[in-house]
Amino acid sequence: MKAVRRAAACLAVMLGWLLLGSPAPVATALAGEPAVAGVRLGLHPHLTRVVVDLTGAPDYRVFALDDPPRIVIDLSGAALDLSPDDLPGQRGLVAAVRAGRPAPGVSRITIDLAATAAVADVELLKGSQRRPYRLVVDLTAEEPDADAVVARADAAEPDPAAEARDDDAPQAVSDVPPSVPGGPGTQLAALPAPPPQPATADPEGADPGDEAALPAALPLPPIKPRAALAALADKPLVVIDPGHGGIDPGAISPSGLEEKTITLAVAKAVRDQLLATGDYRVMLTRGDDTFIRLRDRFEIARSAGAALFVSLHADSHDDPQTRGASVYTLSETASDKEAAALADRENRADLLADVALSEEQKKALERLTEEQKKVVVRVLDDFRRLETARYSNDFAETVVQRLAAATRLLRNTHRWAGFAVLKAPDVPSVLIELGYLSNKSDERQLASRRHQARLAAAIVRSIRDYFRKHPQEVRLNASGAGNRFPG
C-alpha cells in the first residue's frame, strides 16, 4: 500500500523532528525503470495498429497534433534506447515513426500520419514471462462509429436483478455502510468480480513478436458475473454524481431541455456500463429528480469509501457558437481556504487513523503536545490532498483522451476551478462538462440517447484505463471502511 507507506514515512520523520529534533530513518526502495523495447505496426480491417513493446508499465499519454497531422505517445519514467533503424517505416495510416526525449524522464514516440486519422482505442496489455508489456494504439481514418463503441459496452450478459428493477427507484444493497449520507436518490449497485484481465491477451501460442497475433479488436474482459459475492467489497467503488436535480434544473437550453435531465440520463448509462464489466461497485448520488446540496454530494462519496468521484454537468454560454466537452479538477488556489477549514473540522484521531503506525510511533504520538499534534495533522492533510490531486489530474487526462474519440472537445479541455463537489480531500475527483446546452448542435447531441451512450462508453473506458494504470490498494477512509485506492 504505497500511499499508506508514504504517509507513515512522512509521519515518522515528523515525530522524529518534533520529539528528538532530528528525523527518524525512513527506508526507501527504487523500482527498476521500464524501457521502450521496440515499436511495431500492424494492418487490420479498417485500422492501423501501433504496438509499443515495453519492459514495464509506465504512465502514458496519447494525443493528436495538427500541422502536420501526427499522434504523440508520451511515456513517463520510461527509458528509450532505440536507433532510427529500430523504428518501422511507412505502413497503412502511418507515414513514419520517430522517437526522442522531449524532457527529462519522458520518452516520446511520434507517429507521422499519411492521412488524417483518429485514435480509436488505447490499451496497455500486461506482460508475462513470455510476452512484453505492450501499449497498443489503434488508428482509424474516421471517427470511431458510435454504435460500435456502445455495442462493446452493451455486450455484457444482462443482470436479471438489474432488468427487473425500476430504474428511477432507490435501490437497497446490503453492503452500503449505514453511515452513508444522502437523500432517497442515493444508490449503490454492484456485480461480483470477473476473472482479472489476462496477462496474455494474444491468442495462445502466438508469437509475441508478430503484430498479426494481436486480436483485431481489443475486447472488454470477460463479463459474465461469478456466483460468489465474497469479493464484492474488494472492488473499487465509483461514485457518479448527476449534477443539479429537484428545484435546481441547472442550465436550460433555448428549447427547454434541462441540464438535470441530461446528467441523470448519462449517469445511469455510465452506471449500467460499469456494472456490465463486473469490475466495480457503483453509486449514484441521486437516482431520480432529487435536490442534493453540493457538499453532501462529495460527503456521500467519502462516507461510502469511494475510490473515484465523477460529477456530470452540461454547460451554458452567452455565445451560442461555443460548444464542446471539458474536464475540470480542483484548483489549488481555489481550494486553500476551504481545505484549511475542513482540516480543522475533521477529527484528528480519524485522520491519524488513516496511517499505519508502529507501536513505537504510536507511543511517540501520545507524547506530543496539542500544538504539535495540530502540526502533524496539518502536514498529513496537505500530503493527503497532494496525493488526491495527483490522481485526479491523471484521471482527468485519461478522460480527455477517451472523450476525444466520442465527442467534440472545448479548447484547453482539462481545466481547473474551485467547484465545491471536487473538494473531497481523499477521493480523486473530476467534473465533466458534457457540452453546451446553449449550442444547437451540442443540445441536439445531448438529447440523443445514442450520443448519451457514446459519452457513457468513453467515461467507462477512462475509468477502466485509470484503474489499470494505477494498481489498486486498500485505503481506510475517515469512517474506517475499507476502500480501493490507487498507489
Short mmCIF file of C-alpha atoms in Angstrom, two decimals:
data_model
loop_
_atom_site.label_atom_id
_atom_site.label_comp_id
_atom_site.label_asym_id
_atom_site.label_seq_id
_atom_site.Cartn_x
_atom_site.Cartn_y
_atom_site.Cartn_z
CA MET A 1 0.00 0.00 0.00
CA LYS A 2 2.24 2.74 -1.29
CA ALA A 3 0.02 5.65 -0.31
CA VAL A 4 -0.16 4.41 3.28
CA ARG A 5 3.57 3.67 3.40
CA ARG A 6 4.40 7.16 2.17
CA ALA A 7 2.14 8.69 4.82
CA ALA A 8 3.70 6.50 7.53
CA ALA A 9 7.19 7.54 6.43
CA CYS A 10 6.14 11.20 6.46
CA LEU A 11 4.75 10.81 9.97
CA ALA A 12 7.91 9.03 11.16
CA VAL A 13 10.02 11.98 10.02
CA MET A 14 7.72 14.47 11.75
CA LEU A 15 7.70 12.50 15.01
CA GLY A 16 11.49 12.34 15.00
CA TRP A 17 11.72 16.05 14.34
CA LEU A 18 9.16 17.02 16.97
CA LEU A 19 10.44 14.71 19.72
CA LEU A 20 14.14 14.34 19.04
CA GLY A 21 14.99 17.32 16.90
CA SER A 22 16.17 15.03 14.09
CA PRO A 23 14.31 12.92 11.53
CA ALA A 24 13.81 9.22 12.08
CA PRO A 25 15.26 6.91 9.46
CA VAL A 26 12.99 6.18 6.53
CA ALA A 27 13.59 3.19 4.30
CA THR A 28 13.08 3.68 0.58
CA ALA A 29 13.28 1.42 -2.43
CA LEU A 30 13.60 2.36 -6.05
CA ALA A 31 11.88 0.22 -8.61
CA GLY A 32 13.55 -0.55 -11.95
CA GLU A 33 12.76 1.90 -14.73
CA PRO A 34 10.65 0.47 -17.59
CA ALA A 35 12.09 0.84 -21.08
CA VAL A 36 10.84 1.03 -24.65
CA ALA A 37 11.95 -2.23 -26.31
CA GLY A 38 10.54 -1.63 -29.78
CA VAL A 39 7.76 -0.22 -31.97
CA ARG A 40 5.72 -2.30 -34.44
CA LEU A 41 2.96 -1.60 -36.95
CA GLY A 42 0.13 -3.89 -38.00
CA LEU A 43 -2.68 -3.64 -40.54
CA HIS A 44 -6.19 -4.82 -39.72
CA PRO A 45 -9.54 -4.19 -41.41
CA HIS A 46 -10.41 -0.50 -41.01
CA LEU A 47 -7.48 0.30 -38.72
CA THR A 48 -3.71 0.60 -38.40
CA ARG A 49 -2.28 -0.73 -35.14
CA VAL A 50 0.77 0.73 -33.39
CA VAL A 51 2.35 -1.55 -30.77
CA VAL A 52 4.99 -0.20 -28.37
CA ASP A 53 6.84 -3.05 -26.63
CA LEU A 54 7.83 -2.21 -23.04
CA THR A 55 9.76 -3.87 -20.24
CA GLY A 56 7.31 -2.48 -17.66
CA ALA A 57 4.17 -0.40 -17.25
CA PRO A 58 4.93 3.34 -17.35
CA ASP A 59 2.39 6.15 -17.11
CA TYR A 60 1.44 7.17 -20.63
CA ARG A 61 -0.41 9.84 -22.54
CA VAL A 62 -1.65 9.63 -26.16
CA PHE A 63 -2.80 12.72 -28.04
CA ALA A 64 -3.09 14.15 -31.56
CA LEU A 65 -1.41 17.21 -33.09
CA ASP A 66 -2.02 19.04 -36.36
CA ASP A 67 0.16 20.80 -38.95
CA PRO A 68 1.42 18.24 -39.81
CA PRO A 69 -1.01 15.59 -38.52
CA ARG A 70 0.62 13.23 -36.04
CA ILE A 71 -0.09 11.10 -33.00
CA VAL A 72 2.15 11.51 -29.96
CA ILE A 73 2.77 8.86 -27.30
CA ASP A 74 4.46 10.19 -24.16
CA LEU A 75 5.82 7.61 -21.71
CA SER A 76 6.68 8.99 -18.29
CA GLY A 77 9.59 7.38 -16.48
CA ALA A 78 10.47 5.07 -19.38
CA ALA A 79 13.97 4.69 -20.80
CA LEU A 80 14.49 4.94 -24.56
CA ASP A 81 17.26 3.02 -26.29
CA LEU A 82 16.16 2.87 -29.93
CA SER A 83 18.06 3.86 -33.05
CA PRO A 84 16.33 5.06 -36.25
CA ASP A 85 16.97 1.59 -37.70
CA ASP A 86 14.84 0.08 -34.93
CA LEU A 87 11.75 2.06 -35.97
CA PRO A 88 9.26 0.88 -38.61
CA GLY A 89 8.67 2.68 -41.90
CA GLN A 90 5.52 3.65 -43.76
CA ARG A 91 2.53 1.34 -43.32
CA GLY A 92 -1.21 1.96 -43.52
CA LEU A 93 -2.12 5.32 -41.97
CA VAL A 94 1.44 5.75 -40.67
CA ALA A 95 3.96 7.68 -42.78
CA ALA A 96 6.88 7.44 -40.36
CA VAL A 97 7.76 6.80 -36.71
CA ARG A 98 10.17 8.93 -34.68
CA ALA A 99 11.44 8.62 -31.11
CA GLY A 100 13.07 11.06 -28.73
CA ARG A 101 13.22 12.54 -25.21
CA PRO A 102 11.43 15.91 -25.11
CA ALA A 103 12.03 16.29 -21.36
CA PRO A 104 13.97 14.52 -18.60
CA GLY A 105 12.20 11.30 -17.66
CA VAL A 106 9.87 11.35 -20.69
CA SER A 107 10.20 9.18 -23.80
CA ARG A 108 8.19 10.27 -26.83
CA ILE A 109 7.08 8.18 -29.81
CA THR A 110 5.80 10.39 -32.65
CA ILE A 111 3.63 8.81 -35.35
CA ASP A 112 3.63 10.91 -38.53
CA LEU A 113 0.36 10.29 -40.35
CA ALA A 114 -0.04 9.64 -44.06
CA ALA A 115 -3.67 10.80 -43.83
CA THR A 116 -5.99 12.33 -41.26
CA ALA A 117 -6.66 9.72 -38.59
CA ALA A 118 -8.28 9.40 -35.18
CA VAL A 119 -7.24 7.39 -32.14
CA ALA A 120 -9.91 4.70 -31.89
CA ASP A 121 -8.52 2.77 -28.93
CA VAL A 122 -5.62 2.71 -26.47
CA GLU A 123 -4.83 -0.32 -24.31
CA LEU A 124 -1.89 -1.25 -22.09
CA LEU A 125 -1.59 -5.04 -22.19
CA LYS A 126 0.06 -6.67 -19.22
CA GLY A 127 3.29 -8.56 -19.76
CA SER A 128 4.27 -12.07 -18.72
CA GLN A 129 7.36 -14.28 -18.81
CA ARG A 130 6.70 -14.96 -22.49
CA ARG A 131 5.40 -11.59 -23.65
CA PRO A 132 6.43 -7.98 -23.02
CA TYR A 133 4.13 -5.24 -21.85
CA ARG A 134 2.50 -3.68 -24.91
CA LEU A 135 0.92 -0.28 -25.36
CA VAL A 136 -1.49 -0.73 -28.26
CA VAL A 137 -2.81 2.32 -30.14
CA ASP A 138 -5.42 1.76 -32.87
CA LEU A 139 -5.78 4.40 -35.59
CA THR A 140 -8.75 4.78 -37.93
CA ALA A 141 -9.25 7.04 -40.92
CA GLU A 142 -12.57 8.24 -39.50
CA GLU A 143 -14.07 8.87 -36.10
CA PRO A 144 -14.99 5.56 -34.41
CA ASP A 145 -18.54 4.50 -35.14
CA ALA A 146 -20.77 5.32 -32.17
CA ASP A 147 -22.75 2.10 -32.46
CA ALA A 148 -19.54 0.04 -32.30
CA VAL A 149 -18.34 1.86 -29.19
CA VAL A 150 -21.68 1.46 -27.43
CA ALA A 151 -22.10 -2.15 -28.56
CA ARG A 152 -18.89 -3.18 -26.84
CA ALA A 153 -20.06 -1.73 -23.54
CA ASP A 154 -23.53 -3.26 -24.00
CA ALA A 155 -22.18 -6.73 -24.88
CA ALA A 156 -22.48 -7.88 -21.26
CA GLU A 157 -24.88 -10.62 -20.28
CA PRO A 158 -27.66 -8.65 -18.55
CA ASP A 159 -28.10 -8.88 -14.82
CA PRO A 160 -31.66 -10.18 -14.20
CA ALA A 161 -31.91 -8.16 -11.00
CA ALA A 162 -30.93 -5.01 -12.85
CA GLU A 163 -33.51 -5.68 -15.57
CA ALA A 164 -36.26 -6.20 -13.04
CA ARG A 165 -35.68 -3.04 -11.05
CA ASP A 166 -37.36 0.31 -11.55
CA ASP A 167 -34.59 2.49 -12.99
CA ASP A 168 -35.75 5.55 -11.10
CA ALA A 169 -36.38 3.87 -7.77
CA PRO A 170 -33.88 3.88 -4.88
CA GLN A 171 -32.02 0.58 -4.60
CA ALA A 172 -31.29 -1.17 -1.32
CA VAL A 173 -27.95 -3.02 -1.36
CA SER A 174 -26.67 -4.89 1.65
CA ASP A 175 -23.11 -3.57 1.60
CA VAL A 176 -23.99 0.12 1.87
CA PRO A 177 -22.41 1.48 5.05
CA PRO A 178 -25.22 2.59 7.37
CA SER A 179 -23.50 5.94 7.90
CA VAL A 180 -23.66 6.95 4.23
CA PRO A 181 -25.44 10.31 3.96
CA GLY A 182 -27.68 11.28 1.10
CA GLY A 183 -31.29 11.60 0.15
CA PRO A 184 -33.64 8.94 -1.20
CA GLY A 185 -31.90 9.07 -4.57
CA THR A 186 -28.59 7.74 -3.29
CA GLN A 187 -27.90 4.41 -4.98
CA LEU A 188 -25.28 1.71 -4.70
CA ALA A 189 -25.12 -1.27 -7.01
CA ALA A 190 -22.56 -3.90 -7.86
CA LEU A 191 -21.90 -7.16 -9.65
CA PRO A 192 -19.44 -9.85 -8.48
CA ALA A 193 -15.90 -9.58 -9.77
CA PRO A 194 -14.96 -11.33 -13.05
CA PRO A 195 -11.63 -13.05 -13.62
CA PRO A 196 -8.82 -10.45 -13.76
CA GLN A 197 -7.65 -9.06 -17.08
CA PRO A 198 -5.50 -11.84 -18.59
CA ALA A 199 -1.78 -11.13 -18.82
CA THR A 200 -1.69 -12.77 -22.25
CA ALA A 201 -4.27 -11.07 -24.43
CA ASP A 202 -2.75 -12.66 -27.56
CA PRO A 203 -4.06 -15.98 -28.88
CA GLU A 204 -2.44 -18.89 -27.02
CA GLY A 205 0.82 -19.93 -28.58
CA ALA A 206 1.10 -16.87 -30.79
CA ASP A 207 4.48 -15.27 -31.37
CA PRO A 208 4.64 -12.07 -29.27
CA GLY A 209 6.80 -10.51 -31.96
CA ASP A 210 4.07 -10.87 -34.59
CA GLU A 211 1.64 -7.97 -34.61
CA ALA A 212 -0.85 -10.14 -36.51
CA ALA A 213 -1.12 -12.26 -33.37
CA LEU A 214 -2.92 -9.44 -31.58
CA PRO A 215 -6.72 -9.54 -31.92
CA ALA A 216 -8.16 -7.11 -34.46
CA ALA A 217 -10.41 -5.65 -31.76
CA LEU A 218 -9.47 -5.18 -28.13
CA PRO A 219 -12.46 -6.63 -26.25
CA LEU A 220 -13.55 -5.89 -22.73
CA PRO A 221 -12.52 -8.51 -20.16
CA PRO A 222 -14.92 -11.44 -19.56
CA ILE A 223 -18.08 -10.00 -18.10
CA LYS A 224 -20.18 -12.97 -17.01
CA PRO A 225 -20.87 -12.49 -13.30
CA ARG A 226 -19.48 -15.04 -10.87
CA ALA A 227 -21.81 -16.68 -8.41
CA ALA A 228 -19.66 -15.86 -5.37
CA LEU A 229 -20.19 -12.48 -3.72
CA ALA A 230 -17.26 -12.74 -1.32
CA ALA A 231 -15.05 -10.46 -3.40
CA LEU A 232 -17.67 -7.70 -3.63
CA ALA A 233 -16.04 -5.45 -1.04
CA ASP A 234 -12.67 -5.72 -2.77
CA LYS A 235 -13.94 -3.99 -5.90
CA PRO A 236 -13.38 -0.24 -6.16
CA LEU A 237 -16.41 1.94 -5.57
CA VAL A 238 -17.06 4.57 -8.25
CA VAL A 239 -19.49 7.35 -7.33
CA ILE A 240 -21.25 9.06 -10.25
CA ASP A 241 -22.79 12.43 -9.44
CA PRO A 242 -25.55 13.65 -11.82
CA GLY A 243 -25.38 17.43 -11.45
CA HIS A 244 -28.33 19.51 -10.21
CA GLY A 245 -31.80 17.99 -9.64
CA GLY A 246 -35.11 18.80 -7.98
CA ILE A 247 -35.62 22.55 -7.57
CA ASP A 248 -32.27 23.16 -9.30
CA PRO A 249 -32.64 22.46 -13.05
CA GLY A 250 -29.15 23.67 -13.95
CA ALA A 251 -28.63 25.10 -17.43
CA ILE A 252 -31.69 25.24 -19.68
CA SER A 253 -31.47 25.18 -23.48
CA PRO A 254 -33.49 27.60 -25.66
CA SER A 255 -35.91 24.75 -26.36
CA GLY A 256 -36.37 23.99 -22.65
CA LEU A 257 -34.07 20.98 -22.23
CA GLU A 258 -32.81 20.93 -18.63
CA GLU A 259 -29.29 20.05 -17.54
CA LYS A 260 -30.52 17.91 -14.64
CA THR A 261 -32.30 15.58 -17.07
CA ILE A 262 -29.24 15.10 -19.27
CA THR A 263 -26.85 14.47 -16.38
CA LEU A 264 -29.12 11.85 -14.82
CA ALA A 265 -29.54 10.01 -18.13
CA VAL A 266 -25.79 9.88 -18.79
CA ALA A 267 -25.06 8.91 -15.16
CA LYS A 268 -27.40 5.93 -15.42
CA ALA A 269 -25.79 4.90 -18.69
CA VAL A 270 -22.34 5.08 -17.05
CA ARG A 271 -23.60 3.06 -14.10
CA ASP A 272 -25.08 0.33 -16.30
CA GLN A 273 -21.99 0.06 -18.49
CA LEU A 274 -19.67 -0.03 -15.46
CA LEU A 275 -21.73 -2.77 -13.84
CA ALA A 276 -21.63 -4.73 -17.11
CA THR A 277 -17.86 -5.06 -16.77
CA GLY A 278 -18.28 -6.73 -13.38
CA ASP A 279 -15.21 -4.91 -12.06
CA TYR A 280 -16.75 -2.16 -9.91
CA ARG A 281 -19.31 -1.17 -7.36
CA VAL A 282 -21.23 1.90 -8.48
CA MET A 283 -23.15 4.54 -6.55
CA LEU A 284 -25.25 7.42 -7.88
CA THR A 285 -25.56 10.46 -5.63
CA ARG A 286 -29.11 10.73 -6.93
CA GLY A 287 -31.17 8.25 -8.93
CA ASP A 288 -34.16 10.49 -9.55
CA ASP A 289 -35.13 14.17 -9.71
CA THR A 290 -33.85 14.93 -6.20
CA PHE A 291 -32.10 18.06 -4.95
CA ILE A 292 -28.84 17.37 -3.09
CA ARG A 293 -26.61 20.07 -1.64
CA LEU A 294 -23.17 20.40 -3.18
CA ARG A 295 -21.23 19.49 -0.06
CA ASP A 296 -23.45 16.47 0.58
CA ARG A 297 -22.52 15.09 -2.84
CA PHE A 298 -18.84 14.58 -2.10
CA GLU A 299 -19.58 13.61 1.50
CA ILE A 300 -21.66 10.74 0.11
CA ALA A 301 -18.58 9.57 -1.78
CA ARG A 302 -16.26 9.98 1.23
CA SER A 303 -18.53 8.20 3.70
CA ALA A 304 -19.05 5.29 1.32
CA GLY A 305 -15.29 4.90 0.79
CA ALA A 306 -15.25 5.84 -2.89
CA ALA A 307 -12.13 5.24 -4.97
CA LEU A 308 -13.25 7.71 -7.65
CA PHE A 309 -15.83 10.52 -7.89
CA VAL A 310 -17.19 11.70 -11.26
CA SER A 311 -19.58 14.68 -11.38
CA LEU A 312 -21.52 15.18 -14.63
CA HIS A 313 -22.75 18.54 -15.91
CA ALA A 314 -23.77 20.38 -19.08
CA ASP A 315 -22.67 23.97 -19.62
CA SER A 316 -24.21 27.16 -21.00
CA HIS A 317 -22.61 30.25 -22.55
CA ASP A 318 -23.69 33.67 -23.78
CA ASP A 319 -22.10 32.87 -27.14
CA PRO A 320 -24.29 30.21 -28.81
CA GLN A 321 -21.36 29.18 -31.02
CA THR A 322 -19.38 27.89 -28.03
CA ARG A 323 -19.53 24.10 -27.87
CA GLY A 324 -17.63 21.01 -26.76
CA ALA A 325 -16.92 18.93 -23.66
CA SER A 326 -14.41 19.83 -20.95
CA VAL A 327 -13.00 18.25 -17.80
CA TYR A 328 -12.29 20.05 -14.52
CA THR A 329 -10.17 19.22 -11.49
CA LEU A 330 -9.80 21.24 -8.32
CA SER A 331 -7.71 24.40 -8.49
CA GLU A 332 -5.14 24.61 -5.70
CA THR A 333 -5.67 28.35 -5.25
CA ALA A 334 -9.43 27.92 -5.19
CA SER A 335 -9.29 25.23 -2.51
CA ASP A 336 -6.78 26.59 0.01
CA LYS A 337 -9.23 28.34 2.35
CA GLU A 338 -11.79 25.57 2.48
CA ALA A 339 -9.07 22.93 2.75
CA ALA A 340 -7.77 24.53 5.93
CA ALA A 341 -11.28 24.83 7.36
CA LEU A 342 -12.06 21.20 6.60
CA ALA A 343 -8.82 20.02 8.20
CA ASP A 344 -9.72 21.95 11.36
CA ARG A 345 -13.21 20.46 11.45
CA GLU A 346 -12.07 16.87 10.98
CA ASN A 347 -11.37 14.73 14.00
CA ARG A 348 -7.59 14.43 14.38
CA ALA A 349 -7.87 10.85 15.55
CA ASP A 350 -9.75 9.93 12.38
CA LEU A 351 -7.10 11.49 10.16
CA LEU A 352 -4.23 9.85 12.04
CA ALA A 353 -6.08 6.52 11.95
CA ASP A 354 -5.63 6.50 8.17
CA VAL A 355 -1.88 5.92 8.64
CA ALA A 356 -0.39 2.57 9.65
CA LEU A 357 1.81 3.27 12.70
CA SER A 358 4.25 1.10 14.58
CA GLU A 359 3.83 0.72 18.33
CA GLU A 360 6.86 2.97 18.85
CA GLN A 361 5.32 5.66 16.64
CA LYS A 362 2.01 5.41 18.48
CA LYS A 363 3.76 5.96 21.81
CA ALA A 364 5.70 8.89 20.37
CA LEU A 365 2.46 10.40 19.08
CA GLU A 366 0.92 10.21 22.55
CA ARG A 367 3.79 12.30 23.95
CA LEU A 368 3.12 15.22 21.58
CA THR A 369 1.55 18.41 22.86
CA GLU A 370 -1.76 19.57 21.39
CA GLU A 371 0.04 22.17 19.29
CA GLN A 372 2.46 19.56 17.97
CA LYS A 373 -0.45 17.27 17.09
CA LYS A 374 -2.01 20.11 15.11
CA VAL A 375 1.20 20.41 13.11
CA VAL A 376 1.16 16.67 12.38
CA VAL A 377 -2.48 16.75 11.30
CA ARG A 378 -1.97 19.74 9.00
CA VAL A 379 1.06 18.16 7.31
CA LEU A 380 -0.73 14.84 6.86
CA ASP A 381 -3.75 16.66 5.45
CA ASP A 382 -1.54 18.51 2.95
CA PHE A 383 0.07 15.22 2.00
CA ARG A 384 -3.32 13.60 1.52
CA ARG A 385 -4.55 16.44 -0.69
CA LEU A 386 -1.43 16.40 -2.85
CA GLU A 387 -1.83 12.66 -3.39
CA THR A 388 -5.51 13.10 -4.26
CA ALA A 389 -4.80 15.98 -6.65
CA ARG A 390 -2.15 13.93 -8.44
CA TYR A 391 -4.59 11.10 -9.10
CA SER A 392 -7.41 13.50 -10.01
CA ASN A 393 -5.28 15.22 -12.64
CA ASP A 394 -4.10 11.92 -14.04
CA PHE A 395 -7.67 10.66 -14.33
CA ALA A 396 -8.75 13.92 -15.97
CA GLU A 397 -6.12 13.48 -18.70
CA THR A 398 -7.42 9.96 -19.29
CA VAL A 399 -11.00 11.24 -19.58
CA VAL A 400 -9.90 13.85 -22.14
CA GLN A 401 -8.25 11.16 -24.27
CA ARG A 402 -11.36 8.98 -24.27
CA LEU A 403 -13.84 11.81 -24.83
CA ALA A 404 -11.81 12.93 -27.85
CA ALA A 405 -12.98 9.81 -29.69
CA ALA A 406 -16.62 10.29 -28.69
CA THR A 407 -17.46 13.99 -28.96
CA ARG A 408 -16.19 17.45 -29.77
CA LEU A 409 -13.92 18.98 -27.12
CA LEU A 410 -13.51 22.53 -25.90
CA ARG A 411 -10.07 24.04 -26.43
CA ASN A 412 -7.77 23.52 -23.43
CA THR A 413 -10.05 20.68 -22.42
CA HIS A 414 -8.55 19.96 -18.99
CA ARG A 415 -9.28 22.95 -16.77
CA TRP A 416 -9.04 23.84 -13.08
CA ALA A 417 -11.67 25.55 -10.89
CA GLY A 418 -12.93 25.66 -7.31
CA PHE A 419 -16.10 23.59 -7.78
CA ALA A 420 -17.49 22.59 -4.39
CA VAL A 421 -18.15 18.98 -5.43
CA LEU A 422 -14.42 18.48 -6.13
CA LYS A 423 -13.27 19.33 -2.61
CA ALA A 424 -13.15 15.85 -1.09
CA PRO A 425 -9.61 15.73 0.35
CA ASP A 426 -9.16 11.99 -0.05
CA VAL A 427 -11.19 10.93 -3.12
CA PRO A 428 -9.79 11.57 -6.64
CA SER A 429 -12.49 13.66 -8.32
CA VAL A 430 -13.29 15.19 -11.70
CA LEU A 431 -16.17 17.25 -13.07
CA ILE A 432 -17.12 16.62 -16.70
CA GLU A 433 -19.00 19.25 -18.70
CA LEU A 434 -20.62 17.11 -21.39
CA GLY A 435 -21.32 20.01 -23.77
CA TYR A 436 -23.19 23.30 -24.10
CA LEU A 437 -26.98 23.37 -23.96
CA SER A 438 -26.77 26.91 -25.35
CA ASN A 439 -25.38 25.49 -28.62
CA LYS A 440 -27.88 23.89 -31.01
CA SER A 441 -25.53 21.12 -32.15
CA ASP A 442 -24.50 20.18 -28.62
CA GLU A 443 -28.10 20.33 -27.43
CA ARG A 444 -29.23 18.01 -30.22
CA GLN A 445 -26.49 15.53 -29.38
CA LEU A 446 -27.01 15.67 -25.62
CA ALA A 447 -30.71 14.92 -26.11
CA SER A 448 -29.85 11.83 -28.19
CA ARG A 449 -29.81 8.51 -26.33
CA ARG A 450 -27.24 7.27 -28.82
CA HIS A 451 -24.90 10.15 -28.02
CA GLN A 452 -25.53 9.74 -24.29
CA ALA A 453 -24.48 6.09 -24.59
CA ARG A 454 -21.39 7.10 -26.55
CA LEU A 455 -20.40 9.61 -23.85
CA ALA A 456 -21.01 6.99 -21.17
CA ALA A 457 -18.84 4.47 -23.03
CA ALA A 458 -15.98 6.98 -23.20
CA ILE A 459 -16.26 7.70 -19.46
CA VAL A 460 -16.35 3.99 -18.64
CA ARG A 461 -13.26 3.34 -20.72
CA SER A 462 -11.44 6.19 -18.98
CA ILE A 463 -12.34 4.72 -15.59
CA ARG A 464 -11.03 1.32 -16.66
CA ASP A 465 -7.86 2.91 -18.04
CA TYR A 466 -7.32 4.74 -14.76
CA PHE A 467 -7.53 1.64 -12.59
CA ARG A 468 -5.30 -0.31 -14.98
CA LYS A 469 -2.62 2.38 -14.87
CA HIS A 470 -2.71 2.60 -11.08
CA PRO A 471 -2.71 -0.67 -9.14
CA GLN A 472 -5.48 -0.62 -6.58
CA GLU A 473 -4.81 -0.92 -2.89
CA VAL A 474 -6.83 -0.72 0.30
CA ARG A 475 -7.22 2.71 1.88
CA LEU A 476 -9.02 3.41 5.15
CA ASN A 477 -11.31 6.39 4.90
CA ALA A 478 -12.40 8.56 7.82
CA SER A 479 -15.11 6.10 8.84
CA GLY A 480 -12.65 3.19 8.86
CA ALA A 481 -14.34 1.46 5.93
CA GLY A 482 -12.10 -0.40 3.51
CA ASN A 483 -11.65 1.17 0.09
CA ARG A 484 -9.67 0.66 -3.07
CA PHE A 485 -7.20 3.48 -3.59
CA PRO A 486 -4.55 3.67 -6.29
CA GLY A 487 -0.97 3.98 -5.20
#
